[in-house]
């Protein structure tokens, strides 16, 4: 009963953030402007063309990253497993940087997402390949391999910045900070398409994730095909991370914080944990973005800076807590 009440409160919190956040900003938006769907006033243009699409994009990006965090932490049985720590975000960032520097003129639909997806998939294959050097699967080995892959792709991004011209290098640096800068509803619709697909895939794997979070032996004894489930989860997380990185840049720590906070609130069952993390993570990133664009208005801070400022201390606390519990 308590978990149901908390989940309902999380739903209310997420809805409140989506409804209230578009009204917060340097320009006051009166309620009467909502009726102006033809966008004849400046306030209605700001609300419908800028703020509402941005809040929706932030919510969907946070939902995607949080869903990835839930799946990876359960699969690796490690509280520090996220797209960021496993190198998936860095791989996607490298792919997107390649697109920005060498292929931005291409008129291919979803070209940025395609490049990011290839990069994230390359990171996954590298991490997974490292674990096959030794016989058997080691969760700790894969996590350490992810850290190594993260450094590898980060160095490649630095190399791309060095060989590119000043304008391209500045674009990459600004994009690497993580920013939700959208206008119109095209980007939220693209996010909705890919994020909904990824979340649905992870949700269908929730029972397998429950078993995998206990031990591989128990999962196998219950009929779980570990290799197949891991590939499906890696594929779904790669899709969602690619979309987020392609449009917003690498936004860190959302996939770390939201699942852990929700785990304290609703427990370890991945069925309810995934849904709660999706809602809470989406609302959390939307709030962070609202704070980022209003703190020094009319200028704004990249939202990745805000999440990193919050996530750094959280990561240290989690590291100390996990060390005491012998989880690392």
PDB file of C-alpha atoms in Angstrom:
ATOM      1  CA  UNK A   1       0.000   0.000   0.000  1.00  0.00           C
ATOM      2  CA  UNK A   2       2.824   2.390   0.903  1.00  0.00           C
ATOM      3  CA  UNK A   3       4.557   1.785  -2.430  1.00  0.00           C
ATOM      4  CA  UNK A   4       1.349   2.519  -4.338  1.00  0.00           C
ATOM      5  CA  UNK A   5       0.895   5.805  -2.484  1.00  0.00           C
ATOM      6  CA  UNK A   6       4.503   6.811  -3.168  1.00  0.00           C
ATOM      7  CA  UNK A   7       4.156   5.892  -6.840  1.00  0.00           C
ATOM      8  CA  UNK A   8       1.009   8.031  -7.102  1.00  0.00           C
ATOM      9  CA  UNK A   9       2.885  10.917  -5.478  1.00  0.00           C
ATOM     10  CA  UNK A  10       5.704  10.505  -8.016  1.00  0.00           C
ATOM     11  CA  UNK A  11       3.112  10.647 -10.822  1.00  0.00           C
ATOM     12  CA  UNK A  12       1.634  13.837  -9.352  1.00  0.00           C
ATOM     13  CA  UNK A  13       5.115  15.327  -8.976  1.00  0.00           C
ATOM     14  CA  UNK A  14       5.986  14.566 -12.610  1.00  0.00           C
ATOM     15  CA  UNK A  15       2.700  16.020 -13.865  1.00  0.00           C
ATOM     16  CA  UNK A  16       3.160  19.152 -11.756  1.00  0.00           C
ATOM     17  CA  UNK A  17       6.650  19.709 -13.171  1.00  0.00           C
ATOM     18  CA  UNK A  18       5.409  19.363 -16.761  1.00  0.00           C
ATOM     19  CA  UNK A  19       2.514  21.768 -16.144  1.00  0.00           C
ATOM     20  CA  UNK A  20       4.330  24.415 -14.086  1.00  0.00           C
ATOM     21  CA  UNK A  21       7.818  24.528 -15.645  1.00  0.00           C
ATOM     22  CA  UNK A  22       6.778  26.129 -18.987  1.00  0.00           C
ATOM     23  CA  UNK A  23       5.467  29.148 -17.061  1.00  0.00           C
ATOM     24  CA  UNK A  24       8.798  29.757 -15.308  1.00  0.00           C
ATOM     25  CA  UNK A  25      11.272  32.029 -17.070  1.00  0.00           C
ATOM     26  CA  UNK A  26      12.464  35.570 -17.651  1.00  0.00           C
ATOM     27  CA  UNK A  27       9.267  36.407 -19.569  1.00  0.00           C
ATOM     28  CA  UNK A  28       5.976  36.131 -17.704  1.00  0.00           C
ATOM     29  CA  UNK A  29       3.408  33.944 -19.466  1.00  0.00           C
ATOM     30  CA  UNK A  30      -0.225  34.795 -18.599  1.00  0.00           C
ATOM     31  CA  UNK A  31      -2.776  31.977 -18.632  1.00  0.00           C
ATOM     32  CA  UNK A  32      -4.763  33.844 -21.279  1.00  0.00           C
ATOM     33  CA  UNK A  33      -1.944  33.257 -23.790  1.00  0.00           C
ATOM     34  CA  UNK A  34      -2.671  29.511 -23.717  1.00  0.00           C
ATOM     35  CA  UNK A  35      -5.837  30.129 -25.717  1.00  0.00           C
ATOM     36  CA  UNK A  36      -3.825  31.779 -28.483  1.00  0.00           C
ATOM     37  CA  UNK A  37      -3.066  28.595 -30.426  1.00  0.00           C
ATOM     38  CA  UNK A  38      -2.498  30.666 -33.593  1.00  0.00           C
ATOM     39  CA  UNK A  39       0.579  32.189 -31.918  1.00  0.00           C
ATOM     40  CA  UNK A  40      -0.348  35.798 -32.588  1.00  0.00           C
ATOM     41  CA  UNK A  41       1.221  37.086 -29.353  1.00  0.00           C
ATOM     42  CA  UNK A  42       4.849  36.965 -28.251  1.00  0.00           C
ATOM     43  CA  UNK A  43       3.905  35.163 -25.028  1.00  0.00           C
ATOM     44  CA  UNK A  44       2.080  32.368 -26.862  1.00  0.00           C
ATOM     45  CA  UNK A  45       5.019  31.952 -29.253  1.00  0.00           C
ATOM     46  CA  UNK A  46       7.418  31.644 -26.315  1.00  0.00           C
ATOM     47  CA  UNK A  47       5.160  29.132 -24.562  1.00  0.00           C
ATOM     48  CA  UNK A  48       4.241  26.874 -27.495  1.00  0.00           C
ATOM     49  CA  UNK A  49       7.381  27.186 -29.617  1.00  0.00           C
ATOM     50  CA  UNK A  50      10.102  27.294 -26.964  1.00  0.00           C
ATOM     51  CA  UNK A  51       9.219  26.467 -23.384  1.00  0.00           C
ATOM     52  CA  UNK A  52       6.708  23.631 -23.734  1.00  0.00           C
ATOM     53  CA  UNK A  53       8.772  21.696 -26.327  1.00  0.00           C
ATOM     54  CA  UNK A  54      11.864  22.205 -24.176  1.00  0.00           C
ATOM     55  CA  UNK A  55      10.194  20.921 -21.003  1.00  0.00           C
ATOM     56  CA  UNK A  56       8.819  17.893 -22.851  1.00  0.00           C
ATOM     57  CA  UNK A  57      12.229  17.155 -24.382  1.00  0.00           C
ATOM     58  CA  UNK A  58      13.920  17.451 -20.986  1.00  0.00           C
ATOM     59  CA  UNK A  59      11.336  15.147 -19.436  1.00  0.00           C
ATOM     60  CA  UNK A  60      11.739  12.500 -22.139  1.00  0.00           C
ATOM     61  CA  UNK A  61      15.542  12.724 -22.009  1.00  0.00           C
ATOM     62  CA  UNK A  62      15.520  12.277 -18.241  1.00  0.00           C
ATOM     63  CA  UNK A  63      13.075   9.392 -18.551  1.00  0.00           C
ATOM     64  CA  UNK A  64      15.297   7.642 -21.101  1.00  0.00           C
ATOM     65  CA  UNK A  65      18.489   8.051 -19.068  1.00  0.00           C
ATOM     66  CA  UNK A  66      16.776   6.885 -15.875  1.00  0.00           C
ATOM     67  CA  UNK A  67      15.356   3.818 -17.604  1.00  0.00           C
ATOM     68  CA  UNK A  68      18.839   2.955 -18.878  1.00  0.00           C
ATOM     69  CA  UNK A  69      20.229   3.337 -15.372  1.00  0.00           C
ATOM     70  CA  UNK A  70      17.638   0.975 -13.876  1.00  0.00           C
ATOM     71  CA  UNK A  71      18.312  -1.710 -16.481  1.00  0.00           C
ATOM     72  CA  UNK A  72      22.103  -1.534 -16.318  1.00  0.00           C
ATOM     73  CA  UNK A  73      22.260  -1.459 -12.515  1.00  0.00           C
ATOM     74  CA  UNK A  74      20.035  -4.530 -12.296  1.00  0.00           C
ATOM     75  CA  UNK A  75      21.893  -6.392 -15.032  1.00  0.00           C
ATOM     76  CA  UNK A  76      25.337  -5.669 -13.565  1.00  0.00           C
ATOM     77  CA  UNK A  77      24.185  -5.918  -9.946  1.00  0.00           C
ATOM     78  CA  UNK A  78      26.228  -2.784  -9.340  1.00  0.00           C
ATOM     79  CA  UNK A  79      24.913   0.582  -8.100  1.00  0.00           C
ATOM     80  CA  UNK A  80      27.435   2.525 -10.204  1.00  0.00           C
ATOM     81  CA  UNK A  81      26.466   1.040 -13.574  1.00  0.00           C
ATOM     82  CA  UNK A  82      25.068   3.742 -15.859  1.00  0.00           C
ATOM     83  CA  UNK A  83      25.433   4.672 -19.548  1.00  0.00           C
ATOM     84  CA  UNK A  84      27.954   7.275 -18.383  1.00  0.00           C
ATOM     85  CA  UNK A  85      30.218   4.954 -16.355  1.00  0.00           C
ATOM     86  CA  UNK A  86      30.012   2.113 -18.888  1.00  0.00           C
ATOM     87  CA  UNK A  87      31.245   4.255 -21.764  1.00  0.00           C
ATOM     88  CA  UNK A  88      27.988   4.084 -23.740  1.00  0.00           C
ATOM     89  CA  UNK A  89      27.460   7.841 -23.462  1.00  0.00           C
ATOM     90  CA  UNK A  90      31.065   8.525 -24.499  1.00  0.00           C
ATOM     91  CA  UNK A  91      30.692   6.264 -27.521  1.00  0.00           C
ATOM     92  CA  UNK A  92      27.502   8.039 -28.537  1.00  0.00           C
ATOM     93  CA  UNK A  93      29.190  11.397 -27.947  1.00  0.00           C
ATOM     94  CA  UNK A  94      32.082  10.397 -30.211  1.00  0.00           C
ATOM     95  CA  UNK A  95      29.643   9.402 -32.951  1.00  0.00           C
ATOM     96  CA  UNK A  96      27.776  12.676 -32.601  1.00  0.00           C
ATOM     97  CA  UNK A  97      31.041  14.647 -32.620  1.00  0.00           C
ATOM     98  CA  UNK A  98      32.006  12.883 -35.853  1.00  0.00           C
ATOM     99  CA  UNK A  99      28.671  13.990 -37.296  1.00  0.00           C
ATOM    100  CA  UNK A 100      29.085  17.602 -36.135  1.00  0.00           C
ATOM    101  CA  UNK A 101      32.600  17.931 -37.563  1.00  0.00           C
ATOM    102  CA  UNK A 102      32.494  15.836 -40.726  1.00  0.00           C
ATOM    103  CA  UNK A 103      28.892  15.200 -41.750  1.00  0.00           C
ATOM    104  CA  UNK A 104      26.712  18.059 -40.499  1.00  0.00           C
ATOM    105  CA  UNK A 105      25.932  19.029 -44.103  1.00  0.00           C
ATOM    106  CA  UNK A 106      24.319  15.661 -44.837  1.00  0.00           C
ATOM    107  CA  UNK A 107      20.577  15.853 -45.407  1.00  0.00           C
ATOM    108  CA  UNK A 108      19.845  12.361 -44.120  1.00  0.00           C
ATOM    109  CA  UNK A 109      16.901  11.990 -41.711  1.00  0.00           C
ATOM    110  CA  UNK A 110      18.058  11.243 -38.164  1.00  0.00           C
ATOM    111  CA  UNK A 111      21.719  11.378 -39.270  1.00  0.00           C
ATOM    112  CA  UNK A 112      22.833  12.609 -35.854  1.00  0.00           C
ATOM    113  CA  UNK A 113      20.977   9.774 -34.132  1.00  0.00           C
ATOM    114  CA  UNK A 114      22.459   7.234 -36.544  1.00  0.00           C
ATOM    115  CA  UNK A 115      26.013   8.422 -35.852  1.00  0.00           C
ATOM    116  CA  UNK A 116      25.365   8.445 -32.095  1.00  0.00           C
ATOM    117  CA  UNK A 117      23.820   4.982 -32.209  1.00  0.00           C
ATOM    118  CA  UNK A 118      26.813   3.601 -34.117  1.00  0.00           C
ATOM    119  CA  UNK A 119      29.122   5.132 -31.507  1.00  0.00           C
ATOM    120  CA  UNK A 120      27.138   3.777 -28.565  1.00  0.00           C
ATOM    121  CA  UNK A 121      26.916   0.350 -30.198  1.00  0.00           C
ATOM    122  CA  UNK A 122      30.680   0.385 -30.769  1.00  0.00           C
ATOM    123  CA  UNK A 123      31.178   1.140 -27.070  1.00  0.00           C
ATOM    124  CA  UNK A 124      28.884  -1.731 -26.090  1.00  0.00           C
ATOM    125  CA  UNK A 125      30.704  -4.135 -28.407  1.00  0.00           C
ATOM    126  CA  UNK A 126      34.073  -3.085 -26.983  1.00  0.00           C
ATOM    127  CA  UNK A 127      32.898  -3.535 -23.398  1.00  0.00           C
ATOM    128  CA  UNK A 128      31.249  -6.849 -24.166  1.00  0.00           C
ATOM    129  CA  UNK A 129      34.273  -7.993 -26.178  1.00  0.00           C
ATOM    130  CA  UNK A 130      36.682  -7.270 -23.335  1.00  0.00           C
ATOM    131  CA  UNK A 131      34.732  -9.597 -21.059  1.00  0.00           C
ATOM    132  CA  UNK A 132      35.085 -12.414 -23.590  1.00  0.00           C
ATOM    133  CA  UNK A 133      38.874 -12.306 -23.457  1.00  0.00           C
ATOM    134  CA  UNK A 134      38.601 -14.391 -20.326  1.00  0.00           C
ATOM    135  CA  UNK A 135      36.359 -17.401 -20.137  1.00  0.00           C
ATOM    136  CA  UNK A 136      33.095 -16.656 -18.404  1.00  0.00           C
ATOM    137  CA  UNK A 137      31.226 -13.443 -17.647  1.00  0.00           C
ATOM    138  CA  UNK A 138      32.450 -11.101 -14.934  1.00  0.00           C
ATOM    139  CA  UNK A 139      30.287  -8.197 -13.858  1.00  0.00           C
ATOM    140  CA  UNK A 140      33.263  -6.431 -12.305  1.00  0.00           C
ATOM    141  CA  UNK A 141      35.351  -6.928 -15.440  1.00  0.00           C
ATOM    142  CA  UNK A 142      32.650  -5.446 -17.645  1.00  0.00           C
ATOM    143  CA  UNK A 143      32.261  -2.413 -15.393  1.00  0.00           C
ATOM    144  CA  UNK A 144      36.004  -1.745 -15.423  1.00  0.00           C
ATOM    145  CA  UNK A 145      36.039  -2.282 -19.190  1.00  0.00           C
ATOM    146  CA  UNK A 146      33.321   0.366 -19.452  1.00  0.00           C
ATOM    147  CA  UNK A 147      35.468   2.854 -17.562  1.00  0.00           C
ATOM    148  CA  UNK A 148      38.367   2.134 -19.936  1.00  0.00           C
ATOM    149  CA  UNK A 149      36.113   2.558 -22.986  1.00  0.00           C
ATOM    150  CA  UNK A 150      34.840   5.825 -21.523  1.00  0.00           C
ATOM    151  CA  UNK A 151      38.398   7.194 -21.341  1.00  0.00           C
ATOM    152  CA  UNK A 152      39.184   5.868 -24.826  1.00  0.00           C
ATOM    153  CA  UNK A 153      36.270   7.615 -26.539  1.00  0.00           C
ATOM    154  CA  UNK A 154      36.840  10.780 -24.503  1.00  0.00           C
ATOM    155  CA  UNK A 155      40.397  10.921 -25.845  1.00  0.00           C
ATOM    156  CA  UNK A 156      39.105  10.454 -29.403  1.00  0.00           C
ATOM    157  CA  UNK A 157      36.716  13.377 -28.899  1.00  0.00           C
ATOM    158  CA  UNK A 158      39.629  15.529 -27.719  1.00  0.00           C
ATOM    159  CA  UNK A 159      41.551  14.521 -30.850  1.00  0.00           C
ATOM    160  CA  UNK A 160      38.607  15.535 -33.060  1.00  0.00           C
ATOM    161  CA  UNK A 161      38.477  18.907 -31.332  1.00  0.00           C
ATOM    162  CA  UNK A 162      42.198  19.384 -31.930  1.00  0.00           C
ATOM    163  CA  UNK A 163      42.074  18.666 -35.671  1.00  0.00           C
ATOM    164  CA  UNK A 164      38.857  20.630 -36.310  1.00  0.00           C
ATOM    165  CA  UNK A 165      38.671  24.359 -36.942  1.00  0.00           C
ATOM    166  CA  UNK A 166      37.757  26.896 -34.249  1.00  0.00           C
ATOM    167  CA  UNK A 167      34.043  27.041 -35.066  1.00  0.00           C
ATOM    168  CA  UNK A 168      33.596  23.276 -35.118  1.00  0.00           C
ATOM    169  CA  UNK A 169      35.658  22.866 -31.956  1.00  0.00           C
ATOM    170  CA  UNK A 170      33.546  25.446 -30.130  1.00  0.00           C
ATOM    171  CA  UNK A 171      30.343  23.733 -31.251  1.00  0.00           C
ATOM    172  CA  UNK A 172      31.600  20.411 -29.915  1.00  0.00           C
ATOM    173  CA  UNK A 173      32.712  21.938 -26.593  1.00  0.00           C
ATOM    174  CA  UNK A 174      29.363  23.682 -26.121  1.00  0.00           C
ATOM    175  CA  UNK A 175      27.470  20.532 -27.056  1.00  0.00           C
ATOM    176  CA  UNK A 176      29.558  18.345 -24.706  1.00  0.00           C
ATOM    177  CA  UNK A 177      28.332  20.431 -21.766  1.00  0.00           C
ATOM    178  CA  UNK A 178      24.834  19.056 -22.313  1.00  0.00           C
ATOM    179  CA  UNK A 179      22.090  21.475 -23.255  1.00  0.00           C
ATOM    180  CA  UNK A 180      18.405  21.149 -24.094  1.00  0.00           C
ATOM    181  CA  UNK A 181      18.043  23.838 -26.731  1.00  0.00           C
ATOM    182  CA  UNK A 182      15.029  23.010 -28.895  1.00  0.00           C
ATOM    183  CA  UNK A 183      12.227  24.862 -30.647  1.00  0.00           C
ATOM    184  CA  UNK A 184       9.026  23.402 -32.020  1.00  0.00           C
ATOM    185  CA  UNK A 185       7.586  19.958 -31.427  1.00  0.00           C
ATOM    186  CA  UNK A 186       9.664  17.966 -33.924  1.00  0.00           C
ATOM    187  CA  UNK A 187      12.373  17.104 -31.378  1.00  0.00           C
ATOM    188  CA  UNK A 188       9.929  16.021 -28.615  1.00  0.00           C
ATOM    189  CA  UNK A 189       8.129  13.797 -31.125  1.00  0.00           C
ATOM    190  CA  UNK A 190      11.403  12.141 -32.172  1.00  0.00           C
ATOM    191  CA  UNK A 191      12.274  11.669 -28.508  1.00  0.00           C
ATOM    192  CA  UNK A 192       8.849  10.192 -27.816  1.00  0.00           C
ATOM    193  CA  UNK A 193       9.199   7.696 -30.666  1.00  0.00           C
ATOM    194  CA  UNK A 194      12.599   6.321 -29.674  1.00  0.00           C
ATOM    195  CA  UNK A 195      12.207   6.686 -25.910  1.00  0.00           C
ATOM    196  CA  UNK A 196       8.844   4.917 -25.836  1.00  0.00           C
ATOM    197  CA  UNK A 197      10.295   2.037 -27.845  1.00  0.00           C
ATOM    198  CA  UNK A 198      13.323   1.735 -25.564  1.00  0.00           C
ATOM    199  CA  UNK A 199      11.299   1.931 -22.349  1.00  0.00           C
ATOM    200  CA  UNK A 200       8.842  -0.668 -23.655  1.00  0.00           C
ATOM    201  CA  UNK A 201      11.705  -3.070 -24.406  1.00  0.00           C
ATOM    202  CA  UNK A 202      13.179  -2.593 -20.920  1.00  0.00           C
ATOM    203  CA  UNK A 203       9.747  -2.989 -19.307  1.00  0.00           C
ATOM    204  CA  UNK A 204       9.270  -6.321 -21.083  1.00  0.00           C
ATOM    205  CA  UNK A 205      12.598  -7.423 -19.583  1.00  0.00           C
ATOM    206  CA  UNK A 206      11.645  -6.410 -16.025  1.00  0.00           C
ATOM    207  CA  UNK A 207      11.067  -9.979 -14.812  1.00  0.00           C
ATOM    208  CA  UNK A 208      14.386 -11.106 -16.278  1.00  0.00           C
ATOM    209  CA  UNK A 209      16.077  -8.099 -14.685  1.00  0.00           C
ATOM    210  CA  UNK A 210      14.637  -9.062 -11.292  1.00  0.00           C
ATOM    211  CA  UNK A 211      16.220 -12.494 -11.618  1.00  0.00           C
ATOM    212  CA  UNK A 212      19.490 -11.189 -13.063  1.00  0.00           C
ATOM    213  CA  UNK A 213      19.808  -8.725 -10.175  1.00  0.00           C
ATOM    214  CA  UNK A 214      19.924 -11.683  -7.759  1.00  0.00           C
ATOM    215  CA  UNK A 215      22.445 -13.875  -9.574  1.00  0.00           C
ATOM    216  CA  UNK A 216      23.148 -15.365 -12.981  1.00  0.00           C
ATOM    217  CA  UNK A 217      22.660 -18.872 -11.605  1.00  0.00           C
ATOM    218  CA  UNK A 218      19.139 -18.152 -10.362  1.00  0.00           C
ATOM    219  CA  UNK A 219      18.260 -16.419 -13.635  1.00  0.00           C
ATOM    220  CA  UNK A 220      19.463 -19.427 -15.652  1.00  0.00           C
ATOM    221  CA  UNK A 221      17.605 -21.846 -13.373  1.00  0.00           C
ATOM    222  CA  UNK A 222      14.397 -19.917 -14.068  1.00  0.00           C
ATOM    223  CA  UNK A 223      14.897 -20.199 -17.811  1.00  0.00           C
ATOM    224  CA  UNK A 224      16.387 -16.790 -18.597  1.00  0.00           C
ATOM    225  CA  UNK A 225      18.578 -16.699 -21.693  1.00  0.00           C
ATOM    226  CA  UNK A 226      21.259 -14.402 -20.274  1.00  0.00           C
ATOM    227  CA  UNK A 227      23.083 -13.741 -23.537  1.00  0.00           C
ATOM    228  CA  UNK A 228      19.874 -12.848 -25.368  1.00  0.00           C
ATOM    229  CA  UNK A 229      18.545 -10.666 -22.530  1.00  0.00           C
ATOM    230  CA  UNK A 230      21.820  -8.764 -22.240  1.00  0.00           C
ATOM    231  CA  UNK A 231      21.923  -8.095 -25.972  1.00  0.00           C
ATOM    232  CA  UNK A 232      18.319  -6.832 -25.917  1.00  0.00           C
ATOM    233  CA  UNK A 233      19.022  -4.562 -22.947  1.00  0.00           C
ATOM    234  CA  UNK A 234      22.229  -3.236 -24.502  1.00  0.00           C
ATOM    235  CA  UNK A 235      20.369  -2.544 -27.760  1.00  0.00           C
ATOM    236  CA  UNK A 236      17.532  -0.675 -26.018  1.00  0.00           C
ATOM    237  CA  UNK A 237      19.880   1.413 -23.882  1.00  0.00           C
ATOM    238  CA  UNK A 238      22.036   2.213 -26.923  1.00  0.00           C
ATOM    239  CA  UNK A 239      18.988   3.535 -28.782  1.00  0.00           C
ATOM    240  CA  UNK A 240      17.872   5.769 -25.921  1.00  0.00           C
ATOM    241  CA  UNK A 241      21.352   7.063 -25.135  1.00  0.00           C
ATOM    242  CA  UNK A 242      21.959   7.791 -28.834  1.00  0.00           C
ATOM    243  CA  UNK A 243      18.835   9.951 -29.080  1.00  0.00           C
ATOM    244  CA  UNK A 244      19.621  11.891 -25.916  1.00  0.00           C
ATOM    245  CA  UNK A 245      23.271  12.482 -26.835  1.00  0.00           C
ATOM    246  CA  UNK A 246      22.477  13.403 -30.454  1.00  0.00           C
ATOM    247  CA  UNK A 247      20.073  16.181 -29.464  1.00  0.00           C
ATOM    248  CA  UNK A 248      21.206  17.225 -25.980  1.00  0.00           C
ATOM    249  CA  UNK A 249      24.801  16.107 -25.592  1.00  0.00           C
ATOM    250  CA  UNK A 250      26.073  13.786 -22.855  1.00  0.00           C
ATOM    251  CA  UNK A 251      24.081  14.614 -19.714  1.00  0.00           C
ATOM    252  CA  UNK A 252      25.610  12.742 -16.813  1.00  0.00           C
ATOM    253  CA  UNK A 253      24.380  11.370 -13.485  1.00  0.00           C
ATOM    254  CA  UNK A 254      20.624  11.400 -14.202  1.00  0.00           C
ATOM    255  CA  UNK A 255      20.770   7.655 -14.846  1.00  0.00           C
ATOM    256  CA  UNK A 256      22.624   7.254 -11.556  1.00  0.00           C
ATOM    257  CA  UNK A 257      20.587   9.413  -9.185  1.00  0.00           C
ATOM    258  CA  UNK A 258      16.983   8.801 -10.247  1.00  0.00           C
ATOM    259  CA  UNK A 259      17.038   4.969  -9.999  1.00  0.00           C
ATOM    260  CA  UNK A 260      18.674   5.052  -6.570  1.00  0.00           C
ATOM    261  CA  UNK A 261      16.265   7.614  -5.157  1.00  0.00           C
ATOM    262  CA  UNK A 262      13.305   5.643  -6.507  1.00  0.00           C
ATOM    263  CA  UNK A 263      14.777   2.381  -5.210  1.00  0.00           C
ATOM    264  CA  UNK A 264      14.724   3.873  -1.712  1.00  0.00           C
ATOM    265  CA  UNK A 265      11.095   4.916  -2.225  1.00  0.00           C
ATOM    266  CA  UNK A 266       9.439   1.974  -4.022  1.00  0.00           C
ATOM    267  CA  UNK A 267      11.818  -0.951  -3.536  1.00  0.00           C
ATOM    268  CA  UNK A 268      13.749  -3.255  -5.861  1.00  0.00           C
ATOM    269  CA  UNK A 269      10.996  -4.745  -8.048  1.00  0.00           C
ATOM    270  CA  UNK A 270      11.958  -3.601 -11.548  1.00  0.00           C
ATOM    271  CA  UNK A 271       8.340  -3.532 -12.714  1.00  0.00           C
ATOM    272  CA  UNK A 272       7.425  -0.599 -10.487  1.00  0.00           C
ATOM    273  CA  UNK A 273      10.994   0.706 -10.206  1.00  0.00           C
ATOM    274  CA  UNK A 274      11.281   1.250 -13.959  1.00  0.00           C
ATOM    275  CA  UNK A 275       8.013   3.194 -14.120  1.00  0.00           C
ATOM    276  CA  UNK A 276       8.850   5.262 -11.037  1.00  0.00           C
ATOM    277  CA  UNK A 277      12.366   6.044 -12.290  1.00  0.00           C
ATOM    278  CA  UNK A 278      11.080   7.070 -15.714  1.00  0.00           C
ATOM    279  CA  UNK A 279       8.660   9.565 -14.154  1.00  0.00           C
ATOM    280  CA  UNK A 280      11.002  10.820 -11.449  1.00  0.00           C
ATOM    281  CA  UNK A 281      14.030  11.041 -13.753  1.00  0.00           C
ATOM    282  CA  UNK A 282      12.045  12.940 -16.361  1.00  0.00           C
ATOM    283  CA  UNK A 283      10.746  15.402 -13.792  1.00  0.00           C
ATOM    284  CA  UNK A 284      14.204  15.744 -12.249  1.00  0.00           C
ATOM    285  CA  UNK A 285      15.892  16.698 -15.536  1.00  0.00           C
ATOM    286  CA  UNK A 286      13.038  19.053 -16.443  1.00  0.00           C
ATOM    287  CA  UNK A 287      13.515  20.795 -13.081  1.00  0.00           C
ATOM    288  CA  UNK A 288      17.282  20.976 -13.587  1.00  0.00           C
ATOM    289  CA  UNK A 289      16.766  22.510 -17.032  1.00  0.00           C
ATOM    290  CA  UNK A 290      14.277  25.030 -15.647  1.00  0.00           C
ATOM    291  CA  UNK A 291      16.844  26.005 -13.034  1.00  0.00           C
ATOM    292  CA  UNK A 292      19.575  26.183 -15.703  1.00  0.00           C
ATOM    293  CA  UNK A 293      17.645  28.624 -17.904  1.00  0.00           C
ATOM    294  CA  UNK A 294      16.444  30.890 -15.070  1.00  0.00           C
ATOM    295  CA  UNK A 295      19.439  31.120 -12.720  1.00  0.00           C
ATOM    296  CA  UNK A 296      21.236  33.812 -14.739  1.00  0.00           C
ATOM    297  CA  UNK A 297      18.352  34.755 -17.074  1.00  0.00           C
ATOM    298  CA  UNK A 298      18.215  35.883 -19.833  1.00  0.00           C
ATOM    299  CA  UNK A 299      21.430  33.872 -20.276  1.00  0.00           C
ATOM    300  CA  UNK A 300      21.418  30.200 -19.343  1.00  0.00           C
ATOM    301  CA  UNK A 301      23.688  27.495 -17.943  1.00  0.00           C
ATOM    302  CA  UNK A 302      24.071  24.152 -19.771  1.00  0.00           C
ATOM    303  CA  UNK A 303      21.917  21.629 -17.933  1.00  0.00           C
ATOM    304  CA  UNK A 304      24.794  19.145 -17.947  1.00  0.00           C
ATOM    305  CA  UNK A 305      26.663  21.493 -15.611  1.00  0.00           C
ATOM    306  CA  UNK A 306      23.749  21.441 -13.151  1.00  0.00           C
ATOM    307  CA  UNK A 307      23.381  17.654 -13.180  1.00  0.00           C
ATOM    308  CA  UNK A 308      27.134  17.202 -12.749  1.00  0.00           C
ATOM    309  CA  UNK A 309      27.193  19.580  -9.776  1.00  0.00           C
ATOM    310  CA  UNK A 310      24.450  17.524  -8.147  1.00  0.00           C
ATOM    311  CA  UNK A 311      25.671  14.145  -9.337  1.00  0.00           C
ATOM    312  CA  UNK A 312      29.298  14.460  -8.265  1.00  0.00           C
ATOM    313  CA  UNK A 313      28.607  14.505  -4.504  1.00  0.00           C
ATOM    314  CA  UNK A 314      25.894  11.876  -4.976  1.00  0.00           C
ATOM    315  CA  UNK A 315      28.380   9.603  -6.751  1.00  0.00           C
ATOM    316  CA  UNK A 316      30.904   9.968  -3.904  1.00  0.00           C
ATOM    317  CA  UNK A 317      28.221   9.211  -1.310  1.00  0.00           C
ATOM    318  CA  UNK A 318      27.103   6.167  -3.275  1.00  0.00           C
ATOM    319  CA  UNK A 319      30.695   4.996  -3.681  1.00  0.00           C
ATOM    320  CA  UNK A 320      31.311   5.196   0.070  1.00  0.00           C
ATOM    321  CA  UNK A 321      28.000   3.530   0.834  1.00  0.00           C
ATOM    322  CA  UNK A 322      28.684   0.726  -1.639  1.00  0.00           C
ATOM    323  CA  UNK A 323      32.204   0.195  -0.309  1.00  0.00           C
ATOM    324  CA  UNK A 324      30.864  -0.273   3.206  1.00  0.00           C
ATOM    325  CA  UNK A 325      28.378  -2.812   1.857  1.00  0.00           C
ATOM    326  CA  UNK A 326      31.110  -4.613  -0.141  1.00  0.00           C
ATOM    327  CA  UNK A 327      29.140  -4.116  -3.361  1.00  0.00           C
ATOM    328  CA  UNK A 328      32.113  -2.958  -5.441  1.00  0.00           C
TER     329      UNK A 328
END
